[in-house]
Structure formats: C-alpha cells, structure tokens
C-alpha cells in the first residue's frame, strides 16, 4: 500500500482556497459530511511524484482559530485532535496576495499549534497590477516556513507546491509567537496547572469558551482552570491578536513592498456604481429579473426533452415486458414516473446554482448583503439573509446551511424559519401542472396569464417570508447583541472550473437526496394503492359485475379499477381525511397527494400520476397526467380542478411546510426539535387557512 | 467628545485610537481593526448604515452601531 500524505487546506474566506483544492485534485474529489453536523467535507487525492499520493482535505474558511460558527469550529476541532484520522501531516495556509497581513494572522496561529505549515500565496498574477513585490527569502526565514507563490488562474506554481508537500518533513515546527508573552502571569499559572500540555493548545481550548464553546475536551479537562471571566478572556484574545499583528507588521515591513501608484483601482470604480444608493439597487433587481427570465426561458427546452424521454421509457417498459405483471406495473407506474419527476428539475436547478455560484465567485454577493442589510434588519433579518432567501428559490436545504455566516443568532434563526416560504424548485412542477389546468390562456400587457400567475406565486412566497420574519422579530425575545461584519472581497472573474464543479456537485446532491425519498414514496404508494384491507377490495370484480351487470369491456375494467383504488389502503386513508379537505375544494385523491407531499412536495405530481394510472385501465389512449387530471370529476359530475380549487391548491403548496429533508436540516442547524415542529405546524396552519379562504371566496 | 468611525465622511481617513469595547466583535479586530491602524470610509449604504470601510487594507462592511464604538483621530489631508 502506498503511503498517503495527509494535507489540510486552511485559509480565510475569499482567498481562492477552493481553486487551489480544484487545481491539486482535479476531478478526484468528493463531498461528504462531517459526522453529526451538516458542514460539507471536501476531500480529494493529489498525485505527487514516485507514486506518492496526498490526501487533501479542504477545511471551511476561517479568519482565525477563534471560532464564531459551526464551520469554523470544524477547523479547530480537527487541529486540536491529534487522534483524528484526518489530522494533517502538513497544513497549507492559503492566502490572498492582496491581503497578506490579515492572512498571516491565521498562519501564525496554525504554526503555533506546531503543525508543519506551508504558506501558499494565491492570486500571484495580480501582483504587478497591484504594485506588490515580495521578498520570499525574508518571509521564509522570518516565518520559519516555505512559501509557494501560486496562481490558479494561470495554473502557475502548482507543481512547485506539490514538491513542497512531498518534502513536508523538512519543515520547521517552531512557533511564531511565544504564547506566554500575551499575559505572563496568567500563562505561568496555566503552565503550572497543566505541566505536560502545550501552552498554546490549552489556550485555544480555553478561549473557545468565550466564543463558540463546543470543543471536545477528551484530551484535556480545562474546566477546573477557571480564573478568568468571559470578558477577561476576550481581552486576552484581543491582546493576542495585537501581538500577532505586531509580529506580522515587523516582517512585512521588510518582506513586502507596495507601490500604491501602480495599483489600478477596479474596486472603487465598480463599487461606485454597484453599491450606489440608487444604481446599486437598480442593478441588483435587474440581475434578479434576468436570472428568473433565463431559468424559465432556457430551461424549458431540456425539460421538454426529459419529459418526453421518460414517457417513452415508461411505454417501452410496458410494451417490452407485457402481461402487466405486478413488477412491470411497479416499475412503469411507480418508479419511472417518480424518477422522471425529479430528473426534470435538473436544468432549472443547474441554472440556478450556476448563477448563484457566479455571483458568489465574482464577489458581487457581498455587495448585495451590504445593500440589503438595512432593509432586511427592519424585518428582523440581516443583510446576510438575502443569500439564503435567493438560494431558497433553488432549494431550502443549501439555503438554510447558507445561514451559518449570520453572526446574530436571532437573525439567523428567523432566516432559517422563514426561508422555506420562498418558492423552491420542488414547488415548480406542482405549480406548472395546476396553472396549466386552471389558469386560462390569454395575455395581459403581452404577458401570459400563466406566466403572471407563476410570478405572483414567487412574490407571494417572498412576501410571506418577510411578513413572518417581521412577526417573529416581534415575538422572539433575546439578549443577543447584533454583530455584523462582512468582508468585501475584490472583484474577480469567476473561474470556469470552480463554477462547473460547484454546479455539478450541488445538482448531483440534490437529485440523489430528493431521488431517494421519491423512489421510496413511489414504491410505498404503489403498494398501498394496489392492496386493500377489506373484502370490498379483493372481491371488486364480483361486486361491480353484480351492481352493473350490463357493463362490459373497457368501461367495466375502468369501473373495477376505480372501485379497487377507492377500497385500497391509500383510498381509505384519503377518504378518512376527505371531510377536512373538502372545504378547501379537494377530493380524496388530491388528499392523498397532499399527504404524501408532506414527505416532499415534488411527490405530488408523481402521486397523482400513480393514483390516476392505477385508477384507470391501461388501455387509455390519452396518458398524460394533465389530461387525466382535467377529466377528473366529483361524484356529482362537477370538475375536480376548477379555478377555485386550483388556486386553493396553489396557495396551499405556496405556504405549507412539505419537506422532510428541510425539517431535518432545521433540526440539525437549530439543534432542537422545537423549531422544526413549530415551523411545520405554523406553516401548515397558514396554508390551510389561506387555501380555505381562497376557495370559499372563489367557488 | 471623541470622534468615532461613525462620524467619518465618505473618502475621509483616520487613525484608530481605541477599540477596546467588549461589544466589538473579535472578527473585526482580526481583520485589522486595531489601535494605530488607518481606517477610511469607502462607501455608505442609504441612511449611512451599514458602512463600507477600508481598515488596514482589509475591506469590510459593518453597522453604524458597531462603528460608533471605535474611537479615531482624524488625519488632516
């Protein structure tokens, strides 16, 4: 077995850490989760010379070893635990050449943990433009390390970096700062209490109490050493920061020269427009409109293609394996239609992730946060809530994870609670099919009624999110202080490789996660619809033939199938809840769709497809779900899908919390069942009441 | 009364003299908001909140209430 060198990538956000990761690993990477938490764990393999391989771990971005979020905490947990299987042999500290001073703060901290550390200075191609020159020998000498100048954009320096990784054993592990100089007395006492421990490590463990406080203390029990209050500890952390900056400033005085006259100032030119009091907002809304336009315009072509391919596939299965065996039916009616319902989202989701990753990579997203902070604060949100609310239009799950960089817990909690109101892509197929059924064709000011309805639904979603945030802000009492610090990174042209990898990765995750649920539900549903508890179900043929002796052929088959469905397990469930949903304009079949949707909303269309195809004989010529739905009638002959019931259903789906995965994420992110349960009950109640009102007015 | 970052006008520069308030997030200090460093007001959002600063060559945006905790000496240019 060849030996692998374990490498950890560490660095500030916006330093191009991901680009370095991509440059080292290429496509040899995978994203998983750290056990028990939803922080993405990106790993990859990099081939060095002579068959040696490096296992590369891309750690979440952090400004220092003082964690203020779950993501940052991951970095510290790992670096403090020598027994962790991912504990690095060598750390690469990725830094941005334009901001070396600040990046070195983290570098000196890692170095003081006595982990062999290489300083990687990224974006070196920008040096001439910014008038920066570096004396690498001095930097290497003073920091007691090796420095790699890298430009991932030009693919420079990567080979050299690989060489350094290979020779990591030659790196010095001498610390940069003598920890005890921060406060002689305090650290002398600490040393006395724990004579066998590394002083800086102890200090990092202790100071986490003042910050995030979730360090696993298996190795050291520091709780008995409590000589300082929280605010005193914070003062010590301030002192540490100042000491480190003094050290860094001394080095950079000789190691770095900046000729400001050579610097071209793209930032102030762009920010004069993009963060302008008026133009900034105009441009932001224009970008948003473009995104939605493109998603609906461009995505329809591949979506139609996928739709027809899956219909063909289902047909093919039925004709190739005739005889209508149970298994064939399960595959054709349950699984293929269920999977098709997910795959059809790929184009839209991919486009959405494409735009979001371009906005983030370019540095524009931070400007949006800056522009929107004041407005959002009025509703108890933060400027940083804009990012989750925008990415919530793709999927609430990554959106809720994106709330992690909101410093203030109350603002973060409110953002988590209201994000599921934004129209995620799973609502889209429900909206599309119902709009096509009940909203008439025709145009208003050149825009089709159907497109306008869809747009209204998006606005209603955002409106509801903001309104509930406002109400939550009034209800929730907290003593948390508002903290808001956001770095405004320099503008960059997004790297194609990064964007493509992000889109691939996120789309794949979404499809797999949602696919699992849908597949399971399709199968369960199909079974529940194909079997029944009572005699009525098993003797359907006899009963129908007795009641309607005149019927023959296809009409008879249809009657039997419908009777069977009504008396199947799922039919009885639907009938049981029918009284509760009648006032909303739904029949028991829609009721089944609504129930199964509580697992995941996108199941709705698939459920109805399954129910209607089980409920009719297979000789139907007109097989599209839409046509079957349009033909559905109540017992008294009235149509099931009218304008009133359609609108009621649209509003129900706009507001109801129908996504188990989101609830699971909310549970993890808030670390309690309280919030997801409140969310589920409140949103469902709102959905029910509004759908009820809408139907009663419109009918 | 001493001046704070919240008093800066667009484009003005100053030297940070004190940021010892316990309500200033550590993250801001780590970004270079420390006594002796130069701060410049780069851009403001409507109602001067939040404000966009260049501190010690780091570009950050903070809210007005935090800015009002950081004391400064103006640089007369």
XYZ file of C-alpha atoms in Angstrom:
776
model
C 0.000 0.000 0.000
C 1.362 3.387 -0.901
C 1.610 5.904 1.848
C -0.609 8.964 1.691
C 0.438 12.344 2.974
C -2.451 13.975 4.793
C -2.793 17.603 3.779
C -5.272 20.153 5.139
C -6.157 23.312 3.232
C -6.797 26.170 5.609
C -7.437 29.803 4.823
C -9.561 32.926 5.068
C -12.746 33.020 3.014
C -12.305 34.553 -0.455
C -8.662 33.570 -0.824
C -9.292 31.064 -3.611
C -8.900 28.070 -1.329
C -11.343 26.095 -3.442
C -9.403 26.961 -6.599
C -6.216 25.581 -5.069
C -8.141 22.497 -3.995
C -9.506 22.036 -7.509
C -6.076 22.624 -9.037
C -4.500 19.975 -6.803
C -7.186 17.325 -7.059
C -8.971 17.927 -10.364
C -11.938 15.602 -10.555
C -10.555 13.278 -7.875
C -12.722 14.817 -5.207
C -15.844 14.081 -3.230
C -18.011 15.988 -0.841
C -19.363 14.357 2.277
C -20.414 15.446 5.711
C -18.622 15.631 8.999
C -20.315 13.138 11.290
C -23.294 14.632 13.058
C -23.124 18.081 11.502
C -24.032 19.411 8.097
C -20.751 21.078 7.298
C -19.549 19.985 3.870
C -16.397 17.919 3.989
C -14.462 18.175 0.743
C -11.732 15.637 0.158
C -9.600 14.740 -2.805
C -6.480 12.949 -3.900
C -3.441 14.550 -5.489
C -0.748 12.539 -7.220
C 2.801 13.521 -6.342
C 5.907 12.016 -7.877
C 7.126 8.421 -7.449
C 3.708 7.007 -6.689
C 3.302 9.093 -3.555
C -0.207 10.428 -3.091
C -1.533 13.234 -0.985
C -4.946 13.126 0.611
C -6.235 16.706 0.501
C -8.889 17.959 2.902
C -10.448 21.332 2.151
C -11.440 22.817 5.511
C -14.101 25.529 5.844
C -12.865 29.106 5.502
C -11.923 30.818 8.745
C -10.290 34.096 9.762
C -8.638 32.739 12.866
C -8.651 29.980 15.444
C -11.344 31.811 17.383
C -14.411 30.114 16.014
C -17.655 32.012 15.755
C -19.559 29.496 13.675
C -20.107 25.790 13.246
C -17.997 25.776 10.089
C -15.025 27.433 11.746
C -15.350 25.146 14.706
C -14.686 22.147 12.452
C -11.227 23.514 11.688
C -10.308 23.916 15.333
C -11.716 20.566 16.434
C -9.580 18.843 13.841
C -6.375 20.750 14.510
C -6.607 20.135 18.246
C -7.216 16.423 17.969
C -4.094 14.513 17.053
C -6.027 11.256 17.124
C -8.458 12.327 14.417
C -7.907 10.243 11.299
C -7.844 13.457 9.278
C -5.267 15.190 11.462
C -2.900 16.681 8.888
C 0.752 15.829 8.353
C 1.066 19.244 6.814
C -1.195 22.285 6.561
C -1.354 24.574 3.538
C -2.391 28.048 4.565
C -3.901 29.645 1.502
C -3.620 33.403 1.481
C -4.521 36.203 -0.865
C -1.565 38.252 -2.071
C -3.568 41.451 -1.698
C -4.276 40.774 1.925
C -1.198 39.048 3.193
C -1.184 40.864 6.513
C -4.557 39.561 7.577
C -3.956 36.079 6.192
C -0.730 35.780 8.155
C -2.693 36.084 11.398
C -4.204 32.656 10.805
C -0.865 31.343 9.566
C 0.929 32.233 12.777
C -1.818 30.577 14.824
C -1.586 27.318 12.870
C 2.196 27.432 13.144
C 1.940 27.843 16.904
C -0.042 24.613 17.095
C 3.231 23.050 15.862
C 1.700 21.664 12.708
C 4.102 21.797 9.745
C 2.694 24.659 7.678
C 3.344 25.874 4.138
C 2.343 29.410 3.243
C 0.594 29.408 -0.146
C 0.264 32.895 -1.604
C -2.520 32.705 -4.148
C -3.502 35.096 -6.950
C 0.145 35.930 -7.508
C -0.735 37.018 -11.055
C -2.341 40.135 -9.579
C 0.905 41.354 -8.001
C 2.124 43.596 -10.848
C -1.332 45.111 -11.228
C -1.453 45.959 -7.541
C 2.162 47.102 -7.381
C 3.068 44.427 -4.829
C 6.508 42.852 -4.607
C 7.576 40.256 -2.076
C 10.921 39.176 -0.708
C 10.305 35.468 -0.368
C 13.616 34.703 1.327
C 12.874 37.083 4.166
C 9.326 35.774 4.505
C 10.540 32.182 4.604
C 13.233 32.993 7.126
C 11.075 35.054 9.467
C 8.043 32.783 9.335
C 10.216 29.660 9.518
C 8.411 28.035 6.641
C 8.345 27.503 2.880
C 6.386 29.869 0.674
C 4.687 28.890 -2.584
C 3.606 31.633 -4.974
C 0.627 30.267 -6.854
C -1.769 31.468 -9.487
C -4.634 29.046 -10.001
C -5.957 31.257 -12.790
C -2.744 30.848 -14.791
C -2.003 27.399 -13.338
C 1.378 28.643 -12.069
C 3.211 27.290 -9.070
C 1.101 24.168 -8.549
C 3.957 21.792 -9.423
C 6.254 23.614 -7.026
C 3.608 23.375 -4.324
C 3.354 19.618 -4.880
C 7.145 19.369 -4.362
C 6.839 21.221 -1.070
C 4.084 18.892 0.086
C 6.249 15.905 -0.754
C 9.093 17.270 1.359
C 6.926 18.304 4.290
C 9.218 16.527 6.733
C 11.872 19.200 6.271
C 9.543 21.934 7.531
C 10.248 23.548 10.870
C 7.578 23.347 13.552
C 8.994 26.170 15.588
C 6.215 28.557 16.727
C 5.964 32.211 15.667
C 4.808 33.727 18.930
C 5.709 32.821 22.479
C 2.259 32.317 23.968
C 3.273 33.310 27.479
C 4.098 36.863 26.342
C 0.359 37.523 25.914
C -0.052 37.625 29.685
C 2.922 36.416 31.733
C 1.061 35.788 34.968
C -1.955 34.025 33.519
C 0.087 31.702 31.355
C 2.553 30.915 34.138
C -0.407 29.725 36.234
C -1.782 27.767 33.332
C 1.521 26.042 32.842
C 1.647 25.120 36.485
C -1.827 23.595 36.304
C -1.093 21.559 33.178
C 2.673 20.992 33.107
C 2.530 18.318 30.413
C 0.396 20.182 27.946
C 1.254 22.509 25.109
C 0.527 26.020 26.286
C -0.928 27.420 23.069
C -3.184 24.416 22.577
C -4.514 24.865 26.094
C -5.177 28.498 25.406
C -7.100 27.735 22.209
C -9.259 25.215 24.071
C -9.938 27.644 26.910
C -10.648 30.637 24.730
C -13.247 28.693 22.756
C -15.427 29.009 25.828
C -15.608 32.712 25.179
C -16.548 32.077 21.566
C -18.276 29.021 20.345
C -17.635 26.600 23.167
C -18.093 23.181 21.650
C -14.602 21.773 21.726
C -14.453 18.109 22.518
C -12.411 18.013 25.677
C -11.456 14.363 25.727
C -7.775 15.137 25.853
C -7.650 17.989 28.317
C -10.120 18.893 31.000
C -9.716 22.616 31.353
C -12.957 23.209 33.218
C -11.149 23.161 36.562
C -8.997 26.048 35.397
C -11.387 28.958 35.595
C -9.511 32.024 36.703
C -10.931 34.478 34.202
C -14.381 35.687 33.277
C -15.609 35.656 29.729
C -14.868 39.303 29.134
C -11.384 38.945 30.599
C -10.764 36.050 28.240
C -11.940 38.223 25.382
C -9.454 40.896 26.418
C -6.700 38.301 26.315
C -7.807 37.295 22.833
C -7.626 40.945 21.805
C -4.137 41.114 23.249
C -3.142 38.002 21.360
C -4.425 39.499 18.114
C -2.488 42.707 18.689
C 0.718 40.784 19.500
C 0.386 38.773 16.344
C -0.174 41.837 14.210
C 2.911 43.464 15.715
C 4.924 40.398 14.748
C 3.441 40.351 11.233
C 3.912 44.073 10.647
C 7.607 43.784 11.519
C 8.039 41.020 8.963
C 6.079 42.688 6.198
C 7.996 45.938 6.662
C 10.970 44.173 5.117
C 9.299 41.323 3.265
C 6.737 43.252 1.266
C 6.699 46.497 -0.672
C 3.574 48.001 -2.138
C 3.751 50.718 -4.751
C 0.291 52.221 -4.466
C 0.774 54.391 -7.567
C 0.884 51.257 -9.708
C -2.322 49.889 -8.305
C -5.230 50.032 -10.712
C -8.330 50.547 -8.696
C -11.046 48.405 -10.195
C -12.751 48.152 -6.819
C -13.596 51.812 -6.340
C -14.724 52.190 -9.936
C -17.094 49.239 -9.736
C -18.282 49.903 -6.209
C -19.126 53.478 -7.042
C -21.847 52.021 -9.258
C -22.619 48.616 -7.788
C -23.057 49.834 -4.210
C -24.534 53.177 -5.229
C -27.585 54.352 -3.299
C -29.795 54.151 -6.373
C -27.927 52.379 -9.163
C -26.836 49.623 -6.822
C -30.450 48.599 -6.240
C -31.483 49.054 -9.867
C -28.673 46.759 -10.984
C -29.439 44.182 -8.301
C -33.093 43.884 -9.281
C -32.179 43.828 -12.924
C -29.826 40.894 -12.254
C -32.562 39.064 -10.356
C -35.046 39.549 -13.187
C -32.510 38.276 -15.701
C -31.895 35.169 -13.635
C -35.585 34.287 -13.457
C -36.080 35.038 -17.122
C -33.211 32.767 -18.110
C -34.312 29.955 -15.816
C -37.750 29.854 -17.352
C -36.762 30.549 -20.922
C -33.668 28.446 -21.367
C -34.557 25.587 -19.083
C -37.809 24.706 -20.855
C -36.005 23.204 -23.852
C -34.074 20.479 -21.994
C -37.051 19.994 -19.657
C -39.418 19.162 -22.510
C -36.829 16.756 -23.817
C -36.526 14.971 -20.485
C -40.297 14.839 -20.095
C -40.873 13.116 -23.412
C -37.930 10.720 -22.938
C -39.361 9.458 -19.664
C -42.810 8.982 -21.179
C -41.157 6.934 -23.936
C -39.205 4.918 -21.395
C -42.322 4.045 -19.394
C -44.069 2.991 -22.582
C -41.079 0.929 -23.610
C -41.099 -0.938 -20.308
C -44.782 -1.705 -20.638
C -44.524 -2.955 -24.219
C -41.280 -4.867 -23.740
C -42.455 -6.698 -20.648
C -46.116 -7.272 -21.454
C -48.555 -9.274 -19.438
C -48.998 -6.458 -16.964
C -47.244 -8.300 -14.157
C -47.149 -6.523 -10.828
C -43.439 -5.839 -11.137
C -43.777 -4.309 -14.588
C -46.514 -2.057 -13.302
C -44.472 -1.056 -10.287
C -41.543 -0.090 -12.492
C -43.578 1.698 -15.148
C -46.189 3.370 -12.990
C -44.353 3.861 -9.739
C -40.623 4.130 -10.227
C -40.128 5.593 -13.698
C -42.756 8.286 -13.309
C -41.367 9.093 -9.858
C -37.761 9.392 -11.066
C -38.859 11.359 -14.125
C -40.475 13.863 -11.791
C -37.059 14.568 -10.265
C -34.824 14.426 -13.284
C -36.938 17.076 -14.941
C -35.673 19.598 -12.368
C -32.038 19.193 -13.378
C -31.931 22.009 -15.961
C -33.531 24.595 -13.686
C -31.541 23.661 -10.639
C -28.319 23.641 -12.606
C -29.038 27.115 -14.000
C -29.890 28.459 -10.578
C -26.741 27.080 -8.994
C -24.789 28.421 -11.951
C -25.987 31.957 -11.295
C -25.567 31.743 -7.551
C -22.026 30.430 -7.827
C -21.085 33.115 -10.380
C -22.484 35.827 -8.102
C -20.525 34.447 -5.156
C -17.282 33.798 -7.024
C -17.236 37.260 -8.543
C -17.550 38.919 -5.129
C -20.870 40.539 -6.027
C -22.898 38.667 -3.401
C -21.182 40.602 -0.587
C -22.311 43.852 -2.216
C -25.891 42.604 -2.188
C -25.523 41.857 1.511
C -24.214 45.396 2.045
C -27.077 46.966 0.077
C -29.841 44.938 1.697
C -28.746 44.876 5.342
C -30.641 47.956 6.428
C -33.877 46.916 4.716
C -33.700 43.360 5.994
C -32.943 44.489 9.540
C -36.318 46.197 9.662
C -37.842 42.716 9.393
C -35.559 41.163 11.970
C -33.288 39.736 9.304
C -29.708 40.522 8.337
C -28.254 41.585 5.017
C -26.757 38.156 5.019
C -30.284 36.685 4.937
C -30.549 37.758 1.310
C -28.255 34.956 0.180
C -30.366 32.177 1.762
C -33.560 33.776 0.508
C -32.207 33.882 -3.039
C -30.757 30.392 -2.967
C -34.001 29.209 -1.389
C -35.509 29.520 -4.844
C -33.388 26.508 -5.766
C -33.748 24.504 -2.588
C -34.266 25.348 1.062
C -31.670 22.844 2.236
C -28.495 24.540 0.945
C -30.202 27.850 1.694
C -30.595 27.027 5.367
C -26.995 25.871 5.514
C -26.013 29.202 3.973
C -27.367 30.994 7.058
C -24.305 29.924 9.013
C -22.371 33.077 8.420
C -25.057 35.215 10.069
C -23.409 36.155 13.356
C -26.503 37.048 15.289
C -28.437 34.016 16.488
C -31.840 35.681 16.411
C -31.376 36.940 12.863
C -30.095 33.560 11.861
C -32.986 31.703 13.498
C -35.568 33.927 11.823
C -33.872 33.424 8.472
C -33.941 29.650 8.967
C -37.597 29.722 9.931
C -38.817 31.833 7.005
C -36.608 30.539 4.193
C -38.937 27.593 3.390
C -41.581 30.119 2.258
C -39.505 31.051 -0.764
C -40.578 29.178 -3.852
C -38.161 26.286 -4.133
C -37.789 24.285 -7.299
C -39.757 21.385 -5.809
C -42.898 23.518 -5.870
C -42.415 24.224 -9.522
C -43.867 21.037 -11.065
C -46.926 21.356 -8.814
C -47.382 24.969 -9.856
C -46.778 24.275 -13.515
C -49.316 21.486 -13.824
C -52.036 23.215 -11.849
C -51.529 26.516 -13.631
C -51.801 24.725 -16.947
C -55.035 23.117 -15.754
C -56.928 26.034 -14.270
C -55.470 29.338 -15.487
C -56.868 30.298 -18.885
C -54.566 31.079 -21.778
C -54.547 34.676 -22.830
C -52.372 37.706 -22.391
C -52.269 40.817 -20.296
C -49.915 43.569 -21.500
C -48.124 40.988 -23.605
C -47.514 38.644 -20.692
C -49.398 35.383 -20.497
C -51.779 34.886 -17.567
C -49.999 31.672 -16.761
C -46.562 33.303 -16.527
C -48.036 36.119 -14.446
C -49.603 33.613 -12.056
C -46.251 31.911 -11.632
C -44.554 35.228 -10.962
C -47.261 36.105 -8.422
C -46.592 32.841 -6.611
C -42.893 33.725 -6.305
C -43.754 37.163 -4.974
C -46.266 35.711 -2.520
C -43.547 33.368 -1.259
C -41.075 36.192 -0.663
C -43.808 38.376 0.809
C -44.806 35.692 3.264
C -41.183 35.108 4.247
C -40.659 38.777 5.017
C -44.007 39.169 6.775
C -43.404 36.189 9.044
C -39.899 37.453 9.767
C -41.457 40.718 10.890
C -43.884 38.907 13.189
C -41.187 36.575 14.561
C -38.978 39.562 15.245
C -41.706 40.997 17.453
C -42.338 37.707 19.266
C -38.822 36.396 19.891
C -37.090 37.927 22.848
C -33.335 37.742 23.053
C -30.425 39.442 24.686
C -28.121 38.827 21.771
C -26.207 41.823 20.528
C -26.266 42.407 16.813
C -22.943 41.631 15.227
C -22.451 42.227 11.582
C -19.077 42.097 9.913
C -18.727 41.208 6.288
C -15.640 41.228 4.173
C -15.983 42.928 0.800
C -13.697 40.817 -1.399
C -12.121 42.223 -4.528
C -13.938 41.631 -7.791
C -12.772 38.629 -9.744
C -13.790 36.948 -12.956
C -15.175 33.583 -11.812
C -13.025 30.590 -12.643
C -14.891 28.336 -15.060
C -13.569 25.195 -13.376
C -14.854 26.263 -9.960
C -18.271 27.190 -11.291
C -18.687 23.974 -13.260
C -17.607 21.820 -10.314
C -19.996 23.627 -7.951
C -22.924 23.230 -10.309
C -22.184 19.540 -10.899
C -21.723 18.811 -7.226
C -24.809 20.654 -5.964
C -27.086 19.343 -8.670
C -25.936 15.807 -8.073
C -26.524 16.069 -4.328
C -29.995 17.493 -4.821
C -31.026 14.820 -7.282
C -29.695 11.975 -5.164
C -31.221 13.240 -1.929
C -34.624 14.015 -3.411
C -34.467 10.927 -5.623
C -34.113 8.612 -2.639
C -37.252 9.969 -0.979
C -39.269 9.981 -4.157
C -38.284 6.476 -5.067
C -39.231 5.196 -1.634
C -42.534 7.028 -1.635
C -43.431 5.894 -5.138
C -42.932 2.287 -4.159
C -44.819 2.555 -0.867
C -47.615 4.431 -2.562
C -47.911 1.944 -5.329
C -48.167 -0.894 -2.836
C -50.742 0.929 -0.712
C -52.784 1.602 -3.826
C -52.517 -1.951 -5.112
C -53.636 -3.719 -1.969
C -56.616 -3.277 0.290
C -57.680 -4.398 3.740
C -61.242 -5.492 3.143
C -63.353 -7.897 1.187
C -64.538 -4.996 -0.954
C -61.059 -4.690 -2.397
C -60.455 -8.358 -3.055
C -63.879 -9.022 -4.484
C -64.037 -5.853 -6.611
C -64.689 -7.759 -9.835
C -67.631 -9.669 -8.387
C -69.175 -6.644 -6.691
C -69.022 -4.428 -9.765
C -70.307 -7.129 -12.064
C -73.216 -7.683 -9.706
C -74.066 -3.985 -9.437
C -73.601 -3.191 -13.129
C -74.432 -6.405 -14.984
C -74.807 -4.534 -18.277
C -71.204 -3.283 -18.424
C -68.536 -4.975 -20.496
C -65.020 -4.427 -21.820
C -63.094 -1.290 -21.120
C -65.831 0.530 -19.220
C -66.125 -2.416 -16.885
C -62.353 -2.569 -16.341
C -62.277 1.123 -15.511
C -65.115 0.782 -13.030
C -63.356 -2.127 -11.324
C -60.013 -0.322 -11.159
C -61.622 2.799 -9.681
C -63.543 0.730 -7.158
C -60.369 -1.092 -6.172
C -58.468 2.135 -5.645
C -61.246 3.526 -3.522
C -61.063 0.489 -1.254
C -57.284 0.155 -1.205
C -55.272 1.198 1.835
C -54.460 4.555 0.307
C -58.066 5.070 -0.792
C -59.331 4.550 2.711
C -56.752 6.973 4.047
C -57.840 9.571 1.508
C -61.492 9.021 2.351
C -60.767 9.416 6.042
C -59.271 12.868 5.653
C -61.736 13.982 2.983
C -64.027 15.871 5.405
C -61.071 18.022 6.479
C -60.044 18.984 2.953
C -63.492 19.230 1.338
C -63.833 22.899 2.399
C -60.583 23.601 0.510
C -62.081 22.159 -2.663
C -60.089 18.919 -2.786
C -61.357 15.380 -3.216
C -59.839 12.320 -1.566
C -57.419 11.692 -4.435
C -55.902 15.148 -4.085
C -55.935 14.476 -0.360
C -53.600 11.526 -0.909
C -51.334 13.769 -2.961
C -51.306 16.364 -0.191
C -50.487 13.767 2.463
C -47.627 12.207 0.536
C -46.347 15.704 -0.229
C -45.523 16.181 3.401
C -42.516 13.997 2.732
C -41.526 16.162 -0.219
C -43.715 18.407 -2.321
C -42.411 17.248 -5.673
C -44.061 13.914 -4.886
C -47.481 15.454 -5.581
C -47.421 15.171 -9.345
C -45.948 11.687 -9.212
C -48.566 10.641 -6.657
C -51.429 11.830 -8.787
C -49.806 10.135 -11.764
C -49.619 6.882 -9.828
C -53.148 7.192 -8.466
C -54.706 8.059 -11.784
C -52.839 5.410 -13.698
C -53.687 2.760 -11.132
C -57.241 4.017 -11.105
C -57.872 3.547 -14.799
C -57.376 0.683 -17.172
C -54.147 0.780 -19.077
C -55.794 0.931 -22.498
C -56.280 4.654 -22.098
C -55.069 6.481 -25.164
C -54.598 9.777 -23.501
C -51.879 9.100 -20.985
C -50.505 12.469 -19.911
C -51.164 13.305 -16.303
C -52.544 16.689 -17.209
C -55.280 15.264 -19.401
C -56.243 12.712 -16.805
C -56.450 15.428 -14.180
C -58.541 17.628 -16.449
C -61.045 14.775 -16.873
C -61.463 14.141 -13.144
C -64.960 14.766 -11.868
C -66.651 14.658 -8.461
C -69.449 12.143 -7.839
C -71.986 14.756 -8.899
C -70.250 15.276 -12.236
C -68.588 18.646 -11.446
C -64.972 19.025 -12.450
C -62.425 18.498 -9.666
C -59.890 21.010 -10.964
C -61.624 24.373 -11.279
C -60.230 27.865 -10.888
C -61.280 27.887 -7.228
C -59.826 24.515 -6.250
C -56.754 25.166 -8.387
C -55.949 28.498 -6.725
C -56.641 26.978 -3.329
C -54.190 24.174 -4.103
C -51.554 26.603 -5.393
C -51.779 28.674 -2.221
C -51.661 25.571 -0.063
C -48.426 24.497 -1.725
C -47.026 28.029 -1.539
C -47.226 28.085 2.263
C -47.265 24.533 3.596
C -44.112 23.040 5.103
C -43.940 19.916 2.998
C -40.376 18.744 3.019
C -38.946 16.262 5.485
C -35.396 16.995 4.432
C -35.805 20.681 5.269
C -37.223 19.825 8.673
C -34.273 17.542 9.300
C -31.835 20.315 8.359
C -33.639 22.822 10.577
C -33.410 20.359 13.433
C -29.675 19.992 12.911
C -28.989 23.690 12.464
C -31.042 24.802 15.458
C -30.054 21.742 17.460
C -33.576 21.134 18.739
C -36.863 19.640 17.609
C -38.704 22.683 18.894
C -38.147 24.870 15.848
C -38.882 22.386 13.064
C -42.079 21.355 14.856
C -43.192 24.959 15.278
C -42.304 25.547 11.648
C -44.293 22.537 10.466
C -47.394 23.391 12.493
C -47.387 27.125 11.811
C -46.778 26.842 8.092
C -49.367 24.102 7.630
C -51.933 26.093 9.560
C -51.263 29.216 7.487
C -51.537 27.140 4.311
C -54.803 25.563 5.391
C -56.479 28.800 6.435
C -55.431 30.744 3.344
C -56.402 27.938 0.968
C -59.759 27.687 2.760
C -60.446 31.404 2.429
C -59.396 31.423 -1.226
C -61.660 28.516 -2.144
C -64.660 29.819 -0.254
C -64.390 33.219 -1.949
C -63.762 31.914 -5.452
C -66.160 28.970 -5.625
C -16.321 64.228 22.865
C -14.168 61.980 20.808
C -14.836 61.019 17.236
C -15.785 57.519 16.115
C -15.776 55.764 12.775
C -19.480 56.570 12.500
C -18.509 60.261 12.161
C -16.340 59.757 9.079
C -17.427 61.235 5.781
C -17.007 59.385 2.515
C -13.337 59.278 1.500
C -12.037 60.568 4.859
C -9.195 58.803 6.629
C -8.424 58.449 10.309
C -6.261 56.549 12.763
C -7.938 54.109 15.119
C -7.177 55.080 18.710
C -9.321 52.719 20.735
C -11.400 49.632 20.067
C -11.471 48.054 23.487
C -15.263 47.946 23.828
C -16.336 44.421 24.613
C -19.163 44.751 22.081
C -16.808 44.947 19.138
C -16.722 41.515 17.536
C -13.338 39.802 17.680
C -13.608 39.095 13.977
C -13.363 42.805 13.261
C -10.158 43.061 15.294
C -8.769 40.082 13.438
C -9.427 41.912 10.212
C -7.102 44.629 11.380
C -9.324 46.989 13.338
C -6.680 47.756 15.969
C -5.258 50.923 17.509
C -2.736 52.653 15.247
C -4.173 51.322 12.005
C -5.606 53.586 9.328
C -9.312 53.463 8.507
C -11.001 55.052 5.506
C -14.713 55.349 4.788
C -15.120 53.850 1.368
C -18.843 53.783 0.701
C -22.119 54.138 2.610
C -25.491 52.464 2.149
C -28.675 54.555 2.332
C -29.142 56.167 5.799
C -25.365 55.720 6.323
C -25.921 52.181 7.550
C -24.135 49.842 7.053
C -20.845 51.478 6.137
C -18.119 50.064 3.948
C -14.584 50.629 5.264
C -11.010 50.123 4.299
C -9.265 49.152 7.534
C -5.590 48.365 7.257
C -6.124 47.290 3.606
C -8.982 44.963 4.529
C -12.323 45.915 3.051
C -15.218 45.279 5.414
C -18.764 46.447 5.975
C -20.085 46.979 9.495
C -23.208 48.503 11.006
C -23.363 52.022 12.332
C -23.810 50.915 15.934
C -20.530 48.966 15.830
C -18.784 51.831 14.052
C -19.824 54.178 16.849
C -17.794 52.085 19.335
C -14.464 52.563 17.572
C -12.658 55.772 18.508
C -10.492 57.617 15.974
C -8.212 60.606 15.368
C -8.817 62.346 12.056
C -5.982 62.590 9.565
C -5.945 66.093 8.132
C -5.117 65.935 4.452
